[in-house]
XYZ file of C-alpha atoms in Angstrom:
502
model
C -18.727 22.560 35.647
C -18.690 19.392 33.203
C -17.903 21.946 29.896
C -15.180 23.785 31.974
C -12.983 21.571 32.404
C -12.531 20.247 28.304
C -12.588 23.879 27.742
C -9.071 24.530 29.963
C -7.763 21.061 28.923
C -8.020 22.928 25.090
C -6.773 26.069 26.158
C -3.804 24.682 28.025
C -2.874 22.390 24.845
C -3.031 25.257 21.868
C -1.065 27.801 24.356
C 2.031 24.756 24.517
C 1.496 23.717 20.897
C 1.588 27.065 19.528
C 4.583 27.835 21.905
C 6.297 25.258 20.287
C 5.530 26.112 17.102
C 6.805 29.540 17.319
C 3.860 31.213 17.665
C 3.300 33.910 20.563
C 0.278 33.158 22.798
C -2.125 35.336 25.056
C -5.071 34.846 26.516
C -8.166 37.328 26.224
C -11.257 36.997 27.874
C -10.693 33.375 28.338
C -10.066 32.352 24.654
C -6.156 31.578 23.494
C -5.324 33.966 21.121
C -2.460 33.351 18.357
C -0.441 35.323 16.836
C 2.898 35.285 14.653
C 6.473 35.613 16.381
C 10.063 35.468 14.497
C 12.220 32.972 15.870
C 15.757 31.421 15.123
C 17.477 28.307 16.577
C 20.453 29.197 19.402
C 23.693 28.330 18.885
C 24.409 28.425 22.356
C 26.126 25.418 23.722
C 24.114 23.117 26.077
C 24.713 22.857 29.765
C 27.259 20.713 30.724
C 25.787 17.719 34.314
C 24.498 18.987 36.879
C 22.809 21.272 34.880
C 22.009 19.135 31.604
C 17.890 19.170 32.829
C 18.013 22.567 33.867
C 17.073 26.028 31.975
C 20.249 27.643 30.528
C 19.549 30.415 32.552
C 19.265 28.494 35.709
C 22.606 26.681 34.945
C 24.737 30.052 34.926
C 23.061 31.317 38.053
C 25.035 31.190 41.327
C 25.353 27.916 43.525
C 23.679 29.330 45.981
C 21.114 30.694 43.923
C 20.043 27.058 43.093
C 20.370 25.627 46.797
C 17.694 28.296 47.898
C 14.077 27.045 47.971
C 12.679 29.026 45.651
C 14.883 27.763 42.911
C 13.360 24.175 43.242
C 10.051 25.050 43.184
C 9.088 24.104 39.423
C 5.986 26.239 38.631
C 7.498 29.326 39.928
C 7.956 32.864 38.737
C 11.792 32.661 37.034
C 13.957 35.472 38.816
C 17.393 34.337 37.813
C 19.750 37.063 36.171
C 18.688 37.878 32.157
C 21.462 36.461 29.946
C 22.827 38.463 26.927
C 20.726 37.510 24.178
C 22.277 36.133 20.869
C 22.606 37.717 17.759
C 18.754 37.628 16.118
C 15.578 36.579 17.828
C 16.460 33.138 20.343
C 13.640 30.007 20.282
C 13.014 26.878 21.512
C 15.631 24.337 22.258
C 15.002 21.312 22.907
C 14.826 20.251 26.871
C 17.485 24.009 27.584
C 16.415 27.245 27.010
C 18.395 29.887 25.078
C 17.571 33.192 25.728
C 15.805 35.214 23.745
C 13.901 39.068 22.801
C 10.481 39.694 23.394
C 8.814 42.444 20.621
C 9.898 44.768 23.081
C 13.714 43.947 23.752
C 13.088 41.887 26.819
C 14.949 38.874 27.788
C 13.716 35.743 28.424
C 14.092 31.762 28.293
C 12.672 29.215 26.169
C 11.027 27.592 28.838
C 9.385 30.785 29.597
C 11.197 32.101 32.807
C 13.470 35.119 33.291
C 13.500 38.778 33.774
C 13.503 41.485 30.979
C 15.486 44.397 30.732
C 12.024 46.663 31.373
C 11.433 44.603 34.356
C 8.731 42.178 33.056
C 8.617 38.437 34.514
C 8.052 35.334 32.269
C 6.441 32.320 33.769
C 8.469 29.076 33.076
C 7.393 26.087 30.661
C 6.609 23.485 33.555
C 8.944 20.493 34.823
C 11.963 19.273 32.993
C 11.937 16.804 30.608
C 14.807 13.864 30.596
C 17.323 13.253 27.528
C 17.181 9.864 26.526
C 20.037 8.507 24.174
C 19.074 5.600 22.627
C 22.889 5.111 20.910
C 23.922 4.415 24.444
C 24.307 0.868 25.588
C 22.239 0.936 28.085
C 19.196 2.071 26.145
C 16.213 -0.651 27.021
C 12.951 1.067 26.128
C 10.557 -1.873 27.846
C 12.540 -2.176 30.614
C 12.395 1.493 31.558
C 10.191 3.036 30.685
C 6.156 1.967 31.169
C 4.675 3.733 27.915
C 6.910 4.588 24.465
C 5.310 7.333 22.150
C 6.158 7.634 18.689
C 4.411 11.115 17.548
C 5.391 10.201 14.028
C 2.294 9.677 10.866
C 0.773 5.917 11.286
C 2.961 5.483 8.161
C 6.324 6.056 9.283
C 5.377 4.322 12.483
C 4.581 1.110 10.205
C 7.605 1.462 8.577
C 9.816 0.741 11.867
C 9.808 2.632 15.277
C 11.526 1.753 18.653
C 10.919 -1.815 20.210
C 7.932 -1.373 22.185
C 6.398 1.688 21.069
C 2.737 2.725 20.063
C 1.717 5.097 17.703
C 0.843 8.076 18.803
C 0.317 10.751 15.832
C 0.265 14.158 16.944
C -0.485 14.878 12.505
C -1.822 11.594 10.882
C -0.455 10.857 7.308
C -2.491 13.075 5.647
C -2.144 16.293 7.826
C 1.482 15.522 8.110
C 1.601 15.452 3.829
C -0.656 19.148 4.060
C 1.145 20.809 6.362
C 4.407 19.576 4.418
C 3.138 21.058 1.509
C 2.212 24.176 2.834
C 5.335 24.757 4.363
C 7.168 24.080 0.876
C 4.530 25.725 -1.338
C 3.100 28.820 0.643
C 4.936 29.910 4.022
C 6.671 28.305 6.858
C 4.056 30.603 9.512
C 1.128 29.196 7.289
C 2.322 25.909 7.941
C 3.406 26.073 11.786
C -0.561 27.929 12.310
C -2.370 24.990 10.790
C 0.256 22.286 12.473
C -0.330 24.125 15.602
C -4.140 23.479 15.371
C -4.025 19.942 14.157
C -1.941 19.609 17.147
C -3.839 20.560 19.642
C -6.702 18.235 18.310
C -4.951 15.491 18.502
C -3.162 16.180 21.704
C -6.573 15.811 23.156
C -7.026 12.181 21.772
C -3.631 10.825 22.435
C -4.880 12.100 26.039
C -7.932 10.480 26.097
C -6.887 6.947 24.433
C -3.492 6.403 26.092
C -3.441 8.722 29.410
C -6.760 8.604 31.357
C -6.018 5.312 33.060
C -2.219 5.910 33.538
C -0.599 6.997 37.284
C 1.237 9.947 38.147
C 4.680 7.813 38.361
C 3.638 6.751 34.768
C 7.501 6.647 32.899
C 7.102 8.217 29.573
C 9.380 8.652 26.077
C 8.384 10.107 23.743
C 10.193 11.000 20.190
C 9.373 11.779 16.913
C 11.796 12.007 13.490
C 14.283 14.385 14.680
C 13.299 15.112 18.080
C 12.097 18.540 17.005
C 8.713 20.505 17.656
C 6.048 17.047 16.889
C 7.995 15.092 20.138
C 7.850 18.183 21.957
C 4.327 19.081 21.841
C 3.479 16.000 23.667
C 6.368 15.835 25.828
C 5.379 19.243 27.658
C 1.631 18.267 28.073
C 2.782 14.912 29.480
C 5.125 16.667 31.654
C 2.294 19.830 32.552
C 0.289 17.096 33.835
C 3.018 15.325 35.725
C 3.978 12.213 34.336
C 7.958 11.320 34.319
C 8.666 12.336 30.444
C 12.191 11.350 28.380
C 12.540 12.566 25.269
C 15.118 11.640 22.384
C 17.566 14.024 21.617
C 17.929 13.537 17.267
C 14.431 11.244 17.463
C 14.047 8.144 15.487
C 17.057 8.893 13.481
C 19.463 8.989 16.081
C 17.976 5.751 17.123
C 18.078 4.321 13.362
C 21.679 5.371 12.818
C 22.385 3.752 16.267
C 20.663 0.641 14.974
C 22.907 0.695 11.840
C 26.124 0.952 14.332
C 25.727 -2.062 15.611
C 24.826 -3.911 12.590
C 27.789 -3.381 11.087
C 29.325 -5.388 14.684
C 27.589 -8.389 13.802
C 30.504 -9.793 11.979
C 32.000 -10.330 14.814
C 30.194 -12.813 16.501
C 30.579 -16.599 16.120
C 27.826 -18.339 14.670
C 27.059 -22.016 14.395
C 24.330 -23.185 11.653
C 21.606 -25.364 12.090
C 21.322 -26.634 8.374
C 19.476 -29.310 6.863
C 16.996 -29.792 4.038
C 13.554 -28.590 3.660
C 11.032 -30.455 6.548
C 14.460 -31.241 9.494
C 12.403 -28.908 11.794
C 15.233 -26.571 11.913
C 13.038 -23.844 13.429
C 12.078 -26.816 16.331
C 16.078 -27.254 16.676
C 16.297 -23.415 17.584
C 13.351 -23.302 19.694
C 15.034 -26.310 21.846
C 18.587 -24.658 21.990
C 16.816 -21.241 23.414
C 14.501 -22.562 25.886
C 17.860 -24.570 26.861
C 19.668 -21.133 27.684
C 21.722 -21.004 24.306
C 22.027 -17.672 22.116
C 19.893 -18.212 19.214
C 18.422 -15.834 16.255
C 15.279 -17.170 14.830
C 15.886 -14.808 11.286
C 12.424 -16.544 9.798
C 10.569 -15.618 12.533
C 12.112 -12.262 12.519
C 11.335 -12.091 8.674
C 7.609 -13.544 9.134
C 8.250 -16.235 6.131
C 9.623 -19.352 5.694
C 12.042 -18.573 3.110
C 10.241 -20.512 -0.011
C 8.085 -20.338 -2.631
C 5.549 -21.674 0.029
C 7.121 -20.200 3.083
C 4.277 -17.211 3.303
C 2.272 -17.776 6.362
C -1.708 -16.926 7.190
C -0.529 -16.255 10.654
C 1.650 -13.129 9.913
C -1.882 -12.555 7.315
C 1.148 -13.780 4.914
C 3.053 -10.072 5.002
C 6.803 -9.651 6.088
C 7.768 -6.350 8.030
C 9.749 -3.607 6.453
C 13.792 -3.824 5.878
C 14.005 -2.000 8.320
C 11.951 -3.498 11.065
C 13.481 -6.327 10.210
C 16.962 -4.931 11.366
C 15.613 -3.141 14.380
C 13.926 -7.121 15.319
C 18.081 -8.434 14.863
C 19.259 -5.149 17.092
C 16.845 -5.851 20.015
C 17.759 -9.886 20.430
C 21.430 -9.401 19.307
C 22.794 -6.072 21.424
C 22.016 -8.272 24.748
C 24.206 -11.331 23.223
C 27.634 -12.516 24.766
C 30.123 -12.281 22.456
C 32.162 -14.779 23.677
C 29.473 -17.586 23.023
C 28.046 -18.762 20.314
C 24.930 -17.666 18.383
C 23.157 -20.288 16.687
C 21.319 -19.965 13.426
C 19.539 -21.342 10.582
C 21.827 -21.841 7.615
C 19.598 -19.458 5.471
C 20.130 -18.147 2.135
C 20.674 -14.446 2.008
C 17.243 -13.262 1.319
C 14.616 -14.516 3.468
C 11.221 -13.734 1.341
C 11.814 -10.644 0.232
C 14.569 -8.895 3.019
C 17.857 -9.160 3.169
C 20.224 -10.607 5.921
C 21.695 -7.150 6.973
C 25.350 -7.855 5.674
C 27.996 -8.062 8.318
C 25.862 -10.610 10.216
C 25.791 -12.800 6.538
C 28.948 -12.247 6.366
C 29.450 -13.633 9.855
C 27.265 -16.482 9.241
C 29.363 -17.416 6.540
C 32.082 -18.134 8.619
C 30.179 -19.962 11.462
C 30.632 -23.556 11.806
C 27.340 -25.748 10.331
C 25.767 -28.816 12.131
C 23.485 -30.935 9.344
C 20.080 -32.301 10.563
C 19.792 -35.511 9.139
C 15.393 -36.968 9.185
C 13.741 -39.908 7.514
C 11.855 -38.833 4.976
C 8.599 -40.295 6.367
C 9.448 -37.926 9.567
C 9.860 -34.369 6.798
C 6.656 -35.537 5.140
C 4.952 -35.646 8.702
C 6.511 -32.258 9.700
C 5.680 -30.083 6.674
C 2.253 -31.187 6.781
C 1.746 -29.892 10.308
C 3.594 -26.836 9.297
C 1.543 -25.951 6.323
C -2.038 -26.909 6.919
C -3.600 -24.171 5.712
C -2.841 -25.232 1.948
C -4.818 -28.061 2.448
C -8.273 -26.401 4.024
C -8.018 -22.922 3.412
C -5.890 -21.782 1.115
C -5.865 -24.684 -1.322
C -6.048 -22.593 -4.975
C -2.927 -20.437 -3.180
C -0.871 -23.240 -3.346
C -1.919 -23.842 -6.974
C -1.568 -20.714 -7.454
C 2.196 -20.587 -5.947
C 3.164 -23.099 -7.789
C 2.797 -21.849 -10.884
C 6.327 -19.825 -9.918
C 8.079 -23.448 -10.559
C 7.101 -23.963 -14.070
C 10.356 -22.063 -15.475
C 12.400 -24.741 -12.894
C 10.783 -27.921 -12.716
C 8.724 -27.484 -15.614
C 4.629 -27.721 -17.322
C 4.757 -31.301 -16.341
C 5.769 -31.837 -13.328
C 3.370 -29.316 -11.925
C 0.720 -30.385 -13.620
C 0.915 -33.825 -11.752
C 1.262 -32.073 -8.803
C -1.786 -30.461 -9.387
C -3.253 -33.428 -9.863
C -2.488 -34.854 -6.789
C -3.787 -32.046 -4.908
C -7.153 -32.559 -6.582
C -7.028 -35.767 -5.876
C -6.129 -35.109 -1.811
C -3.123 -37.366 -2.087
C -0.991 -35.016 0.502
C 1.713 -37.402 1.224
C 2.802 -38.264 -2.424
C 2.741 -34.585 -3.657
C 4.766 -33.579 -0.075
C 7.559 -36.111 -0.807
C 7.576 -35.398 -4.960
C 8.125 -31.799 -4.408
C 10.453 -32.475 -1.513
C 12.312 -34.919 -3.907
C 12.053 -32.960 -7.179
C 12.470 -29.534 -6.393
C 13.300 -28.406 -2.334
C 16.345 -30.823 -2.313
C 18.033 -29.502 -5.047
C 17.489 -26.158 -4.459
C 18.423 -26.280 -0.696
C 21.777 -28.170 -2.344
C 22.431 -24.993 -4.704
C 21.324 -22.375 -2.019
C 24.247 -24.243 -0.120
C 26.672 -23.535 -3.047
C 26.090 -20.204 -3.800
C 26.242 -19.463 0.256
C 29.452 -20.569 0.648
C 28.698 -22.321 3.985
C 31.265 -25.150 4.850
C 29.018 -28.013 4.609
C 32.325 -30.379 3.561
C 33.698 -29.996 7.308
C 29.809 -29.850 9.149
C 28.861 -32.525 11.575
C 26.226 -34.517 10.551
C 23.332 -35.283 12.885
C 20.869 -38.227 12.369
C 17.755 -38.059 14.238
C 15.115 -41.007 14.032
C 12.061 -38.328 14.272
C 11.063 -35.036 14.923
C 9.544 -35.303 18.264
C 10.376 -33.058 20.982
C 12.070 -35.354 23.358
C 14.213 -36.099 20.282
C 15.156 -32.573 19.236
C 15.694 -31.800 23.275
C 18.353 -34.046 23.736
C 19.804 -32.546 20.538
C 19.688 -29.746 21.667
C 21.157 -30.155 24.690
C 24.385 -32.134 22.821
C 24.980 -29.199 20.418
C 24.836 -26.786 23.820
C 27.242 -29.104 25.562
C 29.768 -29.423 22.713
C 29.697 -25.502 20.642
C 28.446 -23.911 24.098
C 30.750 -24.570 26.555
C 29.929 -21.417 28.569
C 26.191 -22.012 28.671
C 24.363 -23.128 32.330
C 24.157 -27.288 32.069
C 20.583 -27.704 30.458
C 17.927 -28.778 32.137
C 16.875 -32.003 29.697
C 20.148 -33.262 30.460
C 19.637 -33.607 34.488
C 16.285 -35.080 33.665
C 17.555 -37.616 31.664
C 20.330 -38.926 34.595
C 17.358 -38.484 36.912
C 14.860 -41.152 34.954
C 17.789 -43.311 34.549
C 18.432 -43.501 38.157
C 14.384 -44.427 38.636
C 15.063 -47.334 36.172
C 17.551 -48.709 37.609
């Protein structure tokens, strides 16, 4: 009936969960019953390919022993030969199986299959579940794999998670922070019983929200912190059901540390800067060179800010990410680059809001080559007002407000005719006065203290910051710093409508 078939869905969750949470399951007049079972970690080495998917136990059976067609079926009774079991009680390992003592001396696997010295028969865990590495360089988490679930708290999901992913808590923050505390404070069991039960609740709505309307060939990761019992949970029921499941081996920090690696690479790229003072359309410059084919990091878009006193914007609901997602956005666009071309760049100073320009790709920057965009002032005026609308519907007393952070710099006065012309609605004199008065200067001392080679840049004067104008730019800067890059398009264009006019 309708109320059967939640009921086994329930059943079939708590028996995995508290599996995997070292508890020892049994069912008794159709209710899961849970009680407590010592465990310990193998030290058993994993199985070395073929065998790296396959149960320990399965691994050091006979060739022939795995060719037969029993072996392959996956939701059979395990009948390969007991191994010896290591010294204490064996548990769970992730994706193997180490063998392991029953409460009555038997052997059996992890994954549930094998035969005991008194003759008893284990049933196996279900299907394998794949290792996925993501320190490897051909990790690409939207490319394979249709759905990414990170079983961390909402919170440490926020903080920064794999490209991609969605959050999918098997403990929210706050039952993550009481079973923490329970483990610390009272007992490990006490805390791997409640986790167990929170579990299985939530198992049920990661189910419902994220799996109803997905296909049997569905690819699935799935990680958590370390990899450990949280990833697992979800990774068997996904696999149960029979959905293609990866898991990470070490969890998000394995994939954090791998991040880090390759940071600490980006010093040896070779950058070219896109510099110029406040209202050049730098940002426009980079959009041109990318949709042109050229390698290009956007770090303000990364960041979510504009890197000024103003640069806070209502369409990232004026928050930046966290350091750290911040480096994980510079990983995912950087790890496909060529490093035998060029990336280009904004000349930025080293903080950008409130992150930091991880420091080997700074340090790179500081050593790329720097193009100067040169604008009329009439043109900057135009552009920043396009840019920053907002301040003069919306958010109005913000930029009042903000500007209150000058005072120390460009003093009472000054501000207070500023504010003035605000009231007044006199956009284009305040935009060129602060442009004049304060963003010049301080682009010319966030020049000094960056050490950027502006002495030996190239300038390059443009009448206007319209697109046609910033696409044959573009295309010049490709042609001369990019040398390796497919002939842009705007350039083909342009020899075509010159042909038509003549």
């Amino acid at each position: 009936g309708s109320g059967a078939r939640p009921q086994a869905w329930r059943a079939m969750i708590t028996t995995i969960a508290a599996s995997l949470l070292s508890l020892s399951c049994s069912k008794v007049g159709g209710r899961v019953r849970i009680s407590a079972r010592a465990s310990a970690r193998s030290a058993t080495r994993p199985p070395s390919a073929p065998f790296a998917f396959l149960p320990r136990v399965a691994a050091a059976a006979s060739l022939s022993a795995c060719a037969s067609p029993a072996f392959a079926r996956v939701s059979r009774v395990h009948r390969a030969p007991p191994l010896a079991p290591p010294a204490g009680r064996g548990g769970f390992s992730a994706m193997g199986a180490v063998s392991s003592q029953d409460d009555h001396g038997d052997s059996t696997d992890a994954n549930g299959g094998g035969r005991g010295t008194q003759g008893r028969e284990y049933v196996e865990m279900g299907p394998r579940i794949m290792k996925v590495f993501p320190d490897e360089p051909g990790f690409d988490p939207r490319r394979d794999w249709d759905i990414v679930c990170d079983v961390r708290s909402p919170a440490e999901w926020e903080d920064d998670h794999v490209p991609g992913s969605v959050s999918t808590p098997v403990l929210d923050n706050e039952e993550r922070a009481r079973v923490g505390t329970i483990y610390k404070q009272e007992s490990p069991f006490l805390a791997k019983k409640l986790g167990a039960s929170l579990v299985a609740k939530n198992l049920g709505k990661i189910l419902d929200e994220h799996f109803q309307d997905k296909e049997k060939d569905t690819r699935v990761l799935v990680y958590c912190w370390r990899g450990g019992e949280r990833s697992m949970s979800l990774a068997h029921v996904l696999s149960r059901v029979g959905f293609k499941v990866g898991l990470i081996p070490g969890g998000y920090k394995r994939y954090r540390a791998g991040v880090l690696e390759f940071l600490r690479t980006m010093d040896g790229f070779r950058y070219h800067l896109i510099a110029g003072k406040t209202g050049c359309a730098k940002g426009k410059m980079l959009d041109q060179l990318k949709a042109q084919g050229a390698q290009v990091l956007d770090l303000e878009a990364m960041a979510q800010h504009r890197g000024s006193v103003l640069g806070e914007d209502p369409a990232w609901d004026n928050k930046q990410p966290s350091q750290k997602f911040f480096d994980t956005r510079i990983w995912e666009q950087a790890r496909t680059f060529d490093r035998s071309r060029p990336i280009f760049v904004e000349g930025e100073s080293s903080m950008i809001g409130r992150l930091q320009i991880p420091k080997n790709t700074w340090a790179g920057m500081r050593k790329g080559s720097v193009t100067l965009l040169e604008v009329p002032m009439e043109s900057r005026v135009r552009w920043i007002r396009g840019g920053y609308k907002h301040f003069e519907t919306t958010d109005v007393s913000r930029l009042v407000e903000k500007l209150q952070k000058l005072v120390p710099k460009c003093g009472k006065k000054k501000v207070a005719e500023w504010e003035e012309m605000i009231a007044a609605e006199r956009w284009d004199e305040f935009v060129e006065d602060i442009l004049l008065n304060h963003y010049d200067s301080a682009y010319a001392d966030a020049a000094k203290r960056s050490g950027r080679d502006d002495k030996n840049a190239e300038f390059l004067m443009l009448p206007d910051t319209e697109d046609e104008t910033y696409a044959r730019a573009a295309a010049e800067l490709i042609a001369k710093h990019d040398v390796s890059a497919p002939p842009p398009i705007v350039v083909e264009r342009e020899a075509e409508n010159e042909e038509v006019a003549a």
